[in-house]
mmCIF file of C-alpha atoms in Angstrom:
data_model
loop_
_atom_site.group_PDB
_atom_site.id
_atom_site.type_symbol
_atom_site.label_atom_id
_atom_site.label_comp_id
_atom_site.label_asym_id
_atom_site.label_seq_id
_atom_site.Cartn_x
_atom_site.Cartn_y
_atom_site.Cartn_z
ATOM 1 C CA MET A 1 1.022 -2.790 8.993
ATOM 2 C CA VAL A 2 -0.447 -0.300 6.545
ATOM 3 C CA PHE A 3 0.119 3.450 6.543
ATOM 4 C CA TRP A 4 -1.829 6.297 5.011
ATOM 5 C CA ARG A 5 -0.238 9.527 3.830
ATOM 6 C CA SER A 6 -2.462 12.552 3.339
ATOM 7 C CA LYS A 7 -2.066 14.536 0.178
ATOM 8 C CA LYS A 8 -1.099 17.575 2.308
ATOM 9 C CA LYS A 9 1.844 17.271 4.670
ATOM 10 C CA SER A 10 1.660 18.701 8.190
ATOM 11 C CA ASP A 11 5.304 19.845 8.417
ATOM 12 C CA ASP A 12 8.271 20.887 6.320
ATOM 13 C CA SER A 13 10.046 17.554 6.389
ATOM 14 C CA PRO A 14 11.148 16.097 3.029
ATOM 15 C CA PRO A 15 9.249 13.141 1.583
ATOM 16 C CA ALA A 16 10.323 9.835 3.080
ATOM 17 C CA GLN A 17 9.330 6.231 2.830
ATOM 18 C CA PRO A 18 6.965 5.316 5.691
ATOM 19 C CA SER A 19 8.961 3.342 8.232
ATOM 20 C CA GLY A 20 10.005 3.403 11.846
ATOM 21 C CA PRO A 21 8.103 3.603 15.122
ATOM 22 C CA ALA A 22 6.730 7.082 14.531
ATOM 23 C CA GLN A 23 4.769 5.805 11.524
ATOM 24 C CA GLN A 24 3.392 2.560 12.842
ATOM 25 C CA GLU A 25 -0.223 3.726 12.680
ATOM 26 C CA PRO A 26 -2.237 5.830 10.232
ATOM 27 C CA SER A 27 -1.938 9.546 10.900
ATOM 28 C CA THR A 28 -4.557 10.953 13.235
ATOM 29 C CA THR A 29 -3.834 14.610 12.437
ATOM 30 C CA ARG A 30 -5.250 14.624 8.943
ATOM 31 C CA GLU A 31 -6.440 17.384 6.736
ATOM 32 C CA SER A 32 -10.139 17.196 6.114
ATOM 33 C CA PRO A 33 -10.892 15.100 3.026
ATOM 34 C CA ALA A 34 -12.972 18.006 1.784
ATOM 35 C CA VAL A 35 -9.900 20.195 1.378
ATOM 36 C CA GLU A 36 -9.132 20.442 -2.346
ATOM 37 C CA SER A 37 -6.700 23.340 -2.431
ATOM 38 C CA SER A 38 -4.763 23.545 -5.686
ATOM 39 C CA ALA A 39 -1.954 25.529 -4.055
ATOM 40 C CA PRO A 40 0.999 23.907 -2.270
ATOM 41 C CA ASP A 41 1.435 24.184 1.495
ATOM 42 C CA GLN A 42 3.103 27.422 2.491
ATOM 43 C CA GLY A 43 5.779 25.563 4.389
ATOM 44 C CA GLN A 44 6.917 23.533 1.402
ATOM 45 C CA ALA A 45 6.518 26.149 -1.305
ATOM 46 C CA ALA A 46 10.248 26.839 -1.517
ATOM 47 C CA ALA A 47 11.210 23.180 -1.648
ATOM 48 C CA THR A 48 8.451 21.940 -3.940
ATOM 49 C CA PRO A 49 7.571 24.367 -6.729
ATOM 50 C CA GLU A 50 5.064 22.043 -8.383
ATOM 51 C CA PRO A 51 1.408 22.612 -7.517
ATOM 52 C CA SER A 52 0.021 20.025 -5.148
ATOM 53 C CA ARG A 53 -2.873 19.303 -7.478
ATOM 54 C CA PRO A 54 -3.081 20.083 -11.185
ATOM 55 C CA GLU A 55 -5.945 22.248 -12.311
ATOM 56 C CA PRO A 56 -8.397 20.455 -14.626
ATOM 57 C CA SER A 57 -7.561 21.194 -18.244
ATOM 58 C CA PRO A 58 -10.257 23.002 -20.248
ATOM 59 C CA PRO A 59 -11.791 20.879 -23.007
ATOM 60 C CA GLU A 60 -10.167 21.302 -26.409
ATOM 61 C CA PRO A 61 -12.138 21.635 -29.622
ATOM 62 C CA ALA A 62 -12.226 18.287 -31.435
ATOM 63 C CA ALA A 63 -10.041 19.433 -34.343
ATOM 64 C CA GLU A 64 -7.399 20.937 -32.048
ATOM 65 C CA ALA A 65 -7.407 17.887 -29.809
ATOM 66 C CA SER A 66 -6.927 15.584 -32.803
ATOM 67 C CA ALA A 67 -4.079 17.676 -34.190
ATOM 68 C CA GLY A 68 -2.472 17.844 -30.774
ATOM 69 C CA LEU A 69 -2.725 14.081 -30.313
ATOM 70 C CA PHE A 70 -1.095 13.447 -33.698
ATOM 71 C CA GLY A 71 1.736 15.775 -32.749
ATOM 72 C CA ARG A 72 2.300 13.964 -29.474
ATOM 73 C CA PHE A 73 2.282 10.564 -31.176
ATOM 74 C CA ARG A 74 4.654 11.854 -33.841
ATOM 75 C CA SER A 75 7.059 13.081 -31.181
ATOM 76 C CA GLY A 76 6.799 9.890 -29.135
ATOM 77 C CA LEU A 77 7.352 7.703 -32.198
ATOM 78 C CA GLU A 78 10.263 9.776 -33.452
ATOM 79 C CA LYS A 79 12.855 6.994 -33.183
ATOM 80 C CA THR A 80 10.677 4.370 -34.843
ATOM 81 C CA ARG A 81 9.453 6.780 -37.518
ATOM 82 C CA ARG A 82 12.943 8.017 -38.346
ATOM 83 C CA ALA A 83 14.318 4.473 -38.630
ATOM 84 C CA LEU A 84 11.385 3.324 -40.753
ATOM 85 C CA ASN A 85 11.456 6.265 -43.112
ATOM 86 C CA THR A 86 15.204 6.063 -43.543
ATOM 87 C CA ASP A 87 15.025 2.327 -44.253
ATOM 88 C CA ILE A 88 12.098 2.567 -46.651
ATOM 89 C CA ARG A 89 13.447 5.673 -48.381
ATOM 90 C CA ASP A 90 16.685 3.795 -49.036
ATOM 91 C CA LEU A 91 14.678 1.363 -51.183
ATOM 92 C CA PHE A 92 13.880 4.067 -53.719
ATOM 93 C CA LYS A 93 15.715 5.836 -56.469
ATOM 94 C CA GLU A 94 14.860 9.354 -57.550
ATOM 95 C CA GLU A 95 12.719 8.058 -60.406
ATOM 96 C CA GLY A 96 10.870 5.569 -58.179
ATOM 97 C CA ARG A 97 11.082 1.798 -57.837
ATOM 98 C CA LEU A 98 9.466 -1.120 -59.622
ATOM 99 C CA VAL A 99 7.320 -3.177 -57.247
ATOM 100 C CA ASP A 100 8.629 -6.677 -57.895
ATOM 101 C CA ASP A 101 9.639 -9.627 -55.735
ATOM 102 C CA GLU A 102 13.014 -8.109 -54.932
ATOM 103 C CA PHE A 103 11.471 -4.843 -53.750
ATOM 104 C CA LEU A 104 8.788 -6.609 -51.723
ATOM 105 C CA GLY A 105 11.384 -8.788 -50.008
ATOM 106 C CA GLU A 106 13.444 -5.739 -49.059
ATOM 107 C CA LEU A 107 10.342 -3.919 -47.788
ATOM 108 C CA PHE A 108 9.409 -6.915 -45.626
ATOM 109 C CA ALA A 109 12.880 -6.930 -44.062
ATOM 110 C CA LYS A 110 12.637 -3.218 -43.211
ATOM 111 C CA LEU A 111 9.228 -3.632 -41.571
ATOM 112 C CA ILE A 112 10.419 -6.563 -39.458
ATOM 113 C CA ARG A 113 13.035 -4.307 -37.861
ATOM 114 C CA THR A 114 10.282 -2.456 -35.972
ATOM 115 C CA ASP A 115 9.434 -5.683 -34.084
ATOM 116 C CA MET A 116 5.985 -5.870 -35.623
ATOM 117 C CA GLY A 117 6.505 -9.567 -36.289
ATOM 118 C CA ALA A 118 6.268 -11.628 -39.453
ATOM 119 C CA GLY A 119 2.460 -11.722 -39.641
ATOM 120 C CA PRO A 120 1.785 -7.964 -39.719
ATOM 121 C CA ALA A 121 4.848 -7.337 -41.906
ATOM 122 C CA GLU A 122 3.572 -9.874 -44.442
ATOM 123 C CA GLU A 123 0.147 -8.231 -44.518
ATOM 124 C CA LEU A 124 1.633 -4.789 -45.108
ATOM 125 C CA ARG A 125 3.922 -6.135 -47.828
ATOM 126 C CA ASP A 126 1.066 -8.028 -49.493
ATOM 127 C CA ASP A 127 -1.126 -4.930 -49.531
ATOM 128 C CA VAL A 128 1.613 -3.002 -51.327
ATOM 129 C CA ALA A 129 1.922 -5.903 -53.786
ATOM 130 C CA LYS A 130 -1.821 -5.963 -54.412
ATOM 131 C CA ARG A 131 -1.957 -2.240 -55.103
ATOM 132 C CA TYR A 132 1.248 -1.687 -57.053
ATOM 133 C CA ARG A 133 2.871 -4.918 -58.315
ATOM 134 C CA GLY A 134 4.425 -4.380 -61.750
ATOM 135 C CA ARG A 135 4.265 -0.603 -61.401
ATOM 136 C CA LYS A 136 6.942 1.936 -60.673
ATOM 137 C CA VAL A 137 6.030 3.810 -57.473
ATOM 138 C CA GLY A 138 7.458 6.491 -55.225
ATOM 139 C CA LEU A 139 7.967 6.623 -51.479
ATOM 140 C CA ALA A 140 4.744 8.573 -50.821
ATOM 141 C CA GLU A 141 2.558 5.925 -52.467
ATOM 142 C CA VAL A 142 4.083 3.080 -50.463
ATOM 143 C CA LEU A 143 3.822 4.999 -47.192
ATOM 144 C CA GLU A 144 0.181 5.767 -47.948
ATOM 145 C CA SER A 145 -0.563 2.078 -48.442
ATOM 146 C CA ILE A 146 1.283 1.002 -45.314
ATOM 147 C CA THR A 147 -0.349 3.703 -43.197
ATOM 148 C CA ALA A 148 -3.876 2.801 -44.315
ATOM 149 C CA GLN A 149 -3.304 -0.908 -43.675
ATOM 150 C CA THR A 150 -1.748 -0.224 -40.259
ATOM 151 C CA GLN A 151 -4.731 1.892 -39.272
ATOM 152 C CA ALA A 152 -7.034 -0.980 -40.183
ATOM 153 C CA MET A 153 -4.942 -3.476 -38.212
ATOM 154 C CA LEU A 154 -4.912 -1.289 -35.104
ATOM 155 C CA GLN A 155 -8.605 -0.466 -35.071
ATOM 156 C CA GLN A 156 -10.332 -1.368 -31.847
ATOM 157 C CA ASP A 157 -13.645 -0.644 -30.244
ATOM 158 C CA ALA A 158 -13.724 2.484 -28.118
ATOM 159 C CA ALA A 159 -11.977 1.561 -24.882
ATOM 160 C CA PRO A 160 -12.263 4.352 -22.319
ATOM 161 C CA LEU A 161 -11.420 3.498 -18.744
ATOM 162 C CA ASN A 162 -14.239 1.673 -17.002
ATOM 163 C CA LEU A 163 -14.944 3.935 -14.027
ATOM 164 C CA PRO A 164 -18.486 2.980 -12.980
ATOM 165 C CA GLY A 165 -18.697 4.585 -9.557
ATOM 166 C CA LYS A 166 -16.984 5.938 -6.451
ATOM 167 C CA PRO A 167 -14.540 4.477 -5.949
ATOM 168 C CA SER A 168 -13.591 2.712 -9.122
ATOM 169 C CA VAL A 169 -10.613 0.407 -8.677
ATOM 170 C CA ILE A 170 -7.707 0.062 -11.117
ATOM 171 C CA LEU A 171 -5.108 -2.666 -10.638
ATOM 172 C CA VAL A 172 -1.811 -2.176 -12.490
ATOM 173 C CA VAL A 173 0.412 -5.158 -13.308
ATOM 174 C CA GLY A 174 3.649 -5.780 -15.184
ATOM 175 C CA VAL A 175 7.215 -6.989 -14.819
ATOM 176 C CA ASN A 176 9.923 -5.065 -13.000
ATOM 177 C CA GLY A 177 11.448 -2.438 -15.235
ATOM 178 C CA SER A 178 8.462 -2.158 -17.564
ATOM 179 C CA GLY A 179 7.699 1.395 -16.441
ATOM 180 C CA LYS A 180 4.782 0.326 -14.257
ATOM 181 C CA THR A 181 5.233 2.733 -11.343
ATOM 182 C CA THR A 182 5.945 5.685 -13.632
ATOM 183 C CA SER A 183 2.871 4.823 -15.710
ATOM 184 C CA ILE A 184 0.765 4.853 -12.524
ATOM 185 C CA GLY A 185 2.052 8.334 -11.759
ATOM 186 C CA LYS A 186 1.218 9.559 -15.255
ATOM 187 C CA LEU A 187 -2.220 7.942 -15.195
ATOM 188 C CA SER A 188 -2.928 9.515 -11.804
ATOM 189 C CA TYR A 189 -1.942 12.916 -13.146
ATOM 190 C CA PHE A 190 -4.130 12.373 -16.225
ATOM 191 C CA LEU A 191 -7.178 11.554 -14.080
ATOM 192 C CA THR A 192 -6.473 14.281 -11.524
ATOM 193 C CA SER A 193 -6.296 16.805 -14.366
ATOM 194 C CA GLN A 194 -9.839 15.759 -15.225
ATOM 195 C CA GLY A 195 -10.950 16.705 -11.718
ATOM 196 C CA LYS A 196 -10.968 13.215 -10.223
ATOM 197 C CA LYS A 197 -9.878 12.483 -6.674
ATOM 198 C CA ILE A 198 -7.290 9.704 -6.575
ATOM 199 C CA VAL A 199 -5.904 7.358 -3.913
ATOM 200 C CA LEU A 200 -2.772 5.369 -4.691
ATOM 201 C CA GLY A 201 -1.933 1.997 -3.171
ATOM 202 C CA ALA A 202 1.748 1.055 -3.027
ATOM 203 C CA GLY A 203 1.219 -2.687 -3.326
ATOM 204 C CA ASP A 204 4.748 -3.432 -4.528
ATOM 205 C CA THR A 205 5.835 -4.002 -0.933
ATOM 206 C CA PHE A 206 8.868 -6.106 -1.900
ATOM 207 C CA ARG A 207 10.765 -3.158 -3.366
ATOM 208 C CA ALA A 208 11.368 -0.180 -1.100
ATOM 209 C CA ALA A 209 12.297 1.891 -4.158
ATOM 210 C CA ALA A 210 8.873 1.291 -5.705
ATOM 211 C CA VAL A 211 7.099 2.540 -2.571
ATOM 212 C CA GLU A 212 9.370 5.572 -2.382
ATOM 213 C CA GLN A 213 8.884 6.372 -6.057
ATOM 214 C CA LEU A 214 5.102 6.135 -5.825
ATOM 215 C CA THR A 215 5.122 8.294 -2.690
ATOM 216 C CA ILE A 216 7.032 10.993 -4.551
ATOM 217 C CA TRP A 217 4.535 10.784 -7.412
ATOM 218 C CA SER A 218 1.654 11.211 -4.951
ATOM 219 C CA GLU A 219 3.254 14.339 -3.505
ATOM 220 C CA ARG A 220 3.851 15.858 -6.922
ATOM 221 C CA ILE A 221 0.303 15.155 -8.034
ATOM 222 C CA GLY A 222 -1.355 16.013 -4.727
ATOM 223 C CA CYS A 223 -3.176 12.765 -4.024
ATOM 224 C CA ASP A 224 -3.358 10.400 -1.060
ATOM 225 C CA ILE A 225 -1.360 7.185 -0.836
ATOM 226 C CA VAL A 226 -1.557 4.024 1.275
ATOM 227 C CA THR A 227 1.683 2.163 1.906
ATOM 228 C CA GLY A 228 2.851 -0.830 3.932
ATOM 229 C CA LYS A 229 6.053 -1.955 5.578
ATOM 230 C CA GLN A 230 8.542 -3.677 3.288
ATOM 231 C CA GLY A 231 7.454 -7.257 2.752
ATOM 232 C CA ALA A 232 3.894 -6.633 3.977
ATOM 233 C CA ASP A 233 1.014 -8.545 2.399
ATOM 234 C CA PRO A 234 0.186 -6.721 -0.877
ATOM 235 C CA ALA A 235 -3.455 -7.810 -0.585
ATOM 236 C CA SER A 236 -3.672 -6.021 2.771
ATOM 237 C CA VAL A 237 -2.360 -2.817 1.200
ATOM 238 C CA ALA A 238 -4.894 -3.172 -1.620
ATOM 239 C CA PHE A 239 -7.728 -3.704 0.857
ATOM 240 C CA GLN A 240 -6.722 -0.657 2.913
ATOM 241 C CA THR A 241 -6.356 1.459 -0.222
ATOM 242 C CA VAL A 242 -9.926 0.762 -1.272
ATOM 243 C CA ASP A 243 -11.068 1.285 2.310
ATOM 244 C CA LYS A 244 -9.378 4.705 2.377
ATOM 245 C CA ALA A 245 -10.877 5.618 -1.007
ATOM 246 C CA ILE A 246 -14.339 4.878 0.369
ATOM 247 C CA GLU A 247 -13.633 6.852 3.556
ATOM 248 C CA ILE A 248 -12.512 10.055 1.839
ATOM 249 C CA GLY A 249 -14.899 9.829 -1.132
ATOM 250 C CA ALA A 250 -12.234 9.310 -3.792
ATOM 251 C CA ASP A 251 -13.257 8.700 -7.381
ATOM 252 C CA VAL A 252 -10.525 6.198 -8.224
ATOM 253 C CA ALA A 253 -8.182 3.880 -6.321
ATOM 254 C CA ILE A 254 -5.093 2.887 -8.339
ATOM 255 C CA ILE A 255 -3.145 -0.022 -6.897
ATOM 256 C CA ASP A 256 0.419 -0.918 -7.806
ATOM 257 C CA THR A 257 1.475 -4.574 -7.642
ATOM 258 C CA ALA A 258 4.836 -6.284 -7.288
ATOM 259 C CA GLY A 259 6.696 -6.541 -10.567
ATOM 260 C CA ARG A 260 6.835 -10.192 -11.444
ATOM 261 C CA LEU A 261 7.676 -12.553 -14.243
ATOM 262 C CA GLN A 262 4.723 -14.104 -15.979
ATOM 263 C CA THR A 263 6.211 -17.570 -15.378
ATOM 264 C CA GLN A 264 6.056 -17.297 -11.575
ATOM 265 C CA SER A 265 2.774 -19.027 -10.789
ATOM 266 C CA ASN A 266 2.866 -18.348 -7.046
ATOM 267 C CA LEU A 267 3.093 -14.619 -7.645
ATOM 268 C CA MET A 268 0.296 -14.821 -10.176
ATOM 269 C CA GLN A 269 -1.801 -16.457 -7.465
ATOM 270 C CA GLU A 270 -1.077 -13.423 -5.328
ATOM 271 C CA LEU A 271 -2.645 -11.231 -8.010
ATOM 272 C CA ASP A 272 -5.758 -13.370 -7.827
ATOM 273 C CA LYS A 273 -5.840 -12.853 -4.053
ATOM 274 C CA ILE A 274 -5.669 -9.083 -4.515
ATOM 275 C CA ARG A 275 -8.551 -9.236 -6.966
ATOM 276 C CA ARG A 276 -10.679 -11.195 -4.508
ATOM 277 C CA VAL A 277 -9.833 -8.888 -1.597
ATOM 278 C CA VAL A 278 -10.761 -5.627 -3.340
ATOM 279 C CA GLY A 279 -13.916 -7.288 -4.666
ATOM 280 C CA LYS A 280 -15.073 -7.710 -1.082
ATOM 281 C CA LYS A 281 -14.972 -3.927 -0.575
ATOM 282 C CA VAL A 282 -16.396 -2.723 -3.893
ATOM 283 C CA GLU A 283 -18.715 -4.632 -6.175
ATOM 284 C CA ASP A 284 -17.111 -5.911 -9.387
ATOM 285 C CA ALA A 285 -13.690 -4.530 -8.396
ATOM 286 C CA PRO A 286 -11.162 -4.305 -9.844
ATOM 287 C CA HIS A 287 -12.926 -2.512 -12.671
ATOM 288 C CA GLU A 288 -9.737 -2.299 -14.729
ATOM 289 C CA VAL A 289 -6.584 -4.445 -14.709
ATOM 290 C CA LEU A 290 -4.039 -2.584 -16.806
ATOM 291 C CA LEU A 291 -0.932 -4.357 -18.071
ATOM 292 C CA VAL A 292 2.103 -2.120 -18.538
ATOM 293 C CA LEU A 293 4.324 -3.272 -21.396
ATOM 294 C CA ASP A 294 7.744 -1.878 -22.202
ATOM 295 C CA ALA A 295 7.874 -0.911 -25.877
ATOM 296 C CA THR A 296 11.637 -1.381 -25.805
ATOM 297 C CA ALA A 297 11.162 -5.065 -24.857
ATOM 298 C CA GLY A 298 10.168 -5.913 -28.410
ATOM 299 C CA GLN A 299 8.807 -9.400 -29.002
ATOM 300 C CA ASN A 300 9.306 -10.324 -25.332
ATOM 301 C CA ALA A 301 6.428 -7.969 -24.563
ATOM 302 C CA ILE A 302 4.137 -10.422 -26.343
ATOM 303 C CA SER A 303 4.917 -13.280 -23.956
ATOM 304 C CA GLN A 304 4.366 -10.862 -21.070
ATOM 305 C CA ALA A 305 0.975 -9.953 -22.455
ATOM 306 C CA LYS A 306 -0.062 -13.577 -22.807
ATOM 307 C CA GLY A 307 1.080 -14.587 -19.309
ATOM 308 C CA PHE A 308 -0.553 -11.676 -17.569
ATOM 309 C CA SER A 309 -3.761 -11.652 -19.579
ATOM 310 C CA ASP A 310 -4.295 -15.308 -18.716
ATOM 311 C CA ALA A 311 -3.461 -14.995 -15.016
ATOM 312 C CA ALA A 312 -4.577 -11.519 -14.031
ATOM 313 C CA GLY A 313 -7.688 -10.973 -16.138
ATOM 314 C CA CYS A 314 -6.210 -7.922 -17.847
ATOM 315 C CA THR A 315 -8.656 -5.481 -19.413
ATOM 316 C CA GLY A 316 -6.234 -3.211 -21.257
ATOM 317 C CA ILE A 317 -2.644 -2.251 -22.011
ATOM 318 C CA ILE A 318 -0.483 0.754 -21.267
ATOM 319 C CA LEU A 319 2.402 0.767 -23.745
ATOM 320 C CA ALA A 320 5.253 2.507 -21.922
ATOM 321 C CA LYS A 321 8.588 3.936 -23.083
ATOM 322 C CA LEU A 322 7.353 4.335 -26.619
ATOM 323 C CA ASP A 323 9.627 7.328 -27.072
ATOM 324 C CA GLY A 324 12.712 5.324 -26.095
ATOM 325 C CA SER A 325 12.552 2.680 -28.809
ATOM 326 C CA ALA A 326 12.807 2.293 -32.561
ATOM 327 C CA ARG A 327 10.592 -0.779 -32.234
ATOM 328 C CA GLY A 328 7.161 0.771 -31.768
ATOM 329 C CA GLY A 329 5.758 -1.693 -34.293
ATOM 330 C CA VAL A 330 5.411 -4.233 -31.472
ATOM 331 C CA ILE A 331 1.951 -2.806 -30.876
ATOM 332 C CA LEU A 332 0.720 -4.591 -34.030
ATOM 333 C CA PRO A 333 1.249 -8.212 -32.909
ATOM 334 C CA ILE A 334 0.006 -7.335 -29.437
ATOM 335 C CA ARG A 335 -3.255 -6.077 -30.902
ATOM 336 C CA ARG A 336 -3.487 -9.004 -33.305
ATOM 337 C CA GLN A 337 -2.795 -11.815 -30.828
ATOM 338 C CA PHE A 338 -4.694 -10.604 -27.774
ATOM 339 C CA GLU A 339 -8.181 -9.273 -27.305
ATOM 340 C CA LEU A 340 -6.804 -6.481 -25.169
ATOM 341 C CA PRO A 341 -7.299 -2.856 -26.154
ATOM 342 C CA VAL A 342 -4.368 -0.487 -25.907
ATOM 343 C CA LYS A 343 -5.762 2.193 -23.589
ATOM 344 C CA PHE A 344 -2.769 4.483 -23.050
ATOM 345 C CA VAL A 345 0.703 5.050 -24.426
ATOM 346 C CA GLY A 346 3.667 6.630 -22.660
ATOM 347 C CA LEU A 347 5.207 9.264 -24.915
ATOM 348 C CA GLY A 348 8.030 10.771 -22.877
ATOM 349 C CA GLU A 349 9.584 11.278 -19.470
ATOM 350 C CA SER A 350 7.440 14.135 -18.145
ATOM 351 C CA ILE A 351 4.424 13.579 -15.909
ATOM 352 C CA GLU A 352 2.012 14.701 -18.617
ATOM 353 C CA ASP A 353 3.514 12.456 -21.300
ATOM 354 C CA ILE A 354 0.667 9.961 -21.507
ATOM 355 C CA ALA A 355 -2.140 9.843 -24.051
ATOM 356 C CA GLU A 356 -5.205 7.768 -24.749
ATOM 357 C CA PHE A 357 -4.544 5.506 -27.697
ATOM 358 C CA ASP A 358 -5.973 6.424 -31.096
ATOM 359 C CA ALA A 359 -5.304 4.028 -33.988
ATOM 360 C CA ASP A 360 -5.541 6.560 -36.822
ATOM 361 C CA SER A 361 -3.266 9.130 -35.177
ATOM 362 C CA PHE A 362 -0.813 6.425 -34.119
ATOM 363 C CA ALA A 363 -0.498 4.849 -37.571
ATOM 364 C CA THR A 364 -0.245 8.199 -39.334
ATOM 365 C CA ALA A 365 2.451 9.356 -36.925
ATOM 366 C CA LEU A 366 4.329 6.053 -37.260
ATOM 367 C CA PHE A 367 4.821 6.436 -41.001
ATOM 368 C CA ALA A 368 4.638 10.229 -41.394
ATOM 369 C CA ASP A 369 7.324 11.454 -43.786
#
């Protein structure tokens, strides 16, 4: 059984997970899909101060947007940046440091601590050696070299979300605890702020907490959500989500999936079923399959990326919890080993703390002194 919750509630009751006899069928007393009010319902104004739908943000001038993005990356990478700078600064004396084998070995060890892996760390070390071996250098020169090389390693073709029509379908995958449901909420807010109409699908039907969490996100953002009873067929929820998106003229349907380990082949087969089901409703759907990776997972995130990219046909990565780790360097081996663009990064705990990935801003913020 699948339920649909309108973005505007008809009473003052607090948000609750759909269950029980009174919610066995989709609501028949719906607000018109054409209603796009940005103000909350009068009856819930006291209990829910957030607006039901964020107003679209005005476009920023390019220079301001770039500066703002760097600032957000710098803040999100604070733990990694602080650890890196402290470690690398400790390699230097006031008068500088001779770039010899001893120094290069110490630099390599410091870089490895960010979980960037041996390959990227070797390349960064070798670039410093090529530029400065036999010379006495200061911290600023080494950071400049590392930053430039990191920018080059992270470069990727422009990778905006593929949203070809109404509705476009986004499938979100990842293991339990990766920040998947929270990332869906942030992505929904990001798209809603651009004026897009969103429908969420709570396809993680095996965890009641996931459905409840996504329902709360939908109420905060002001978008519709389709849910199912606990243990319901996730493919059925996905199908009904796309069906609802078509019915109400939504721009994007974003579908959550059960958190699963990449080694569980039967659950990976379920992802394939979801893909086939939504493809029957909308041509070429899903248009995006986004893999959420936990930046705090370090090197384990790489095995997650490989398992999911092989089984789910992933088209991009959302790197979550970047602000909670001193190991943000894990993005380097992910980019090097997989032909998957990093599309978004999670930079904090607030609903707006998500940003489209930019290699230059990211690398500069990672090593900024």
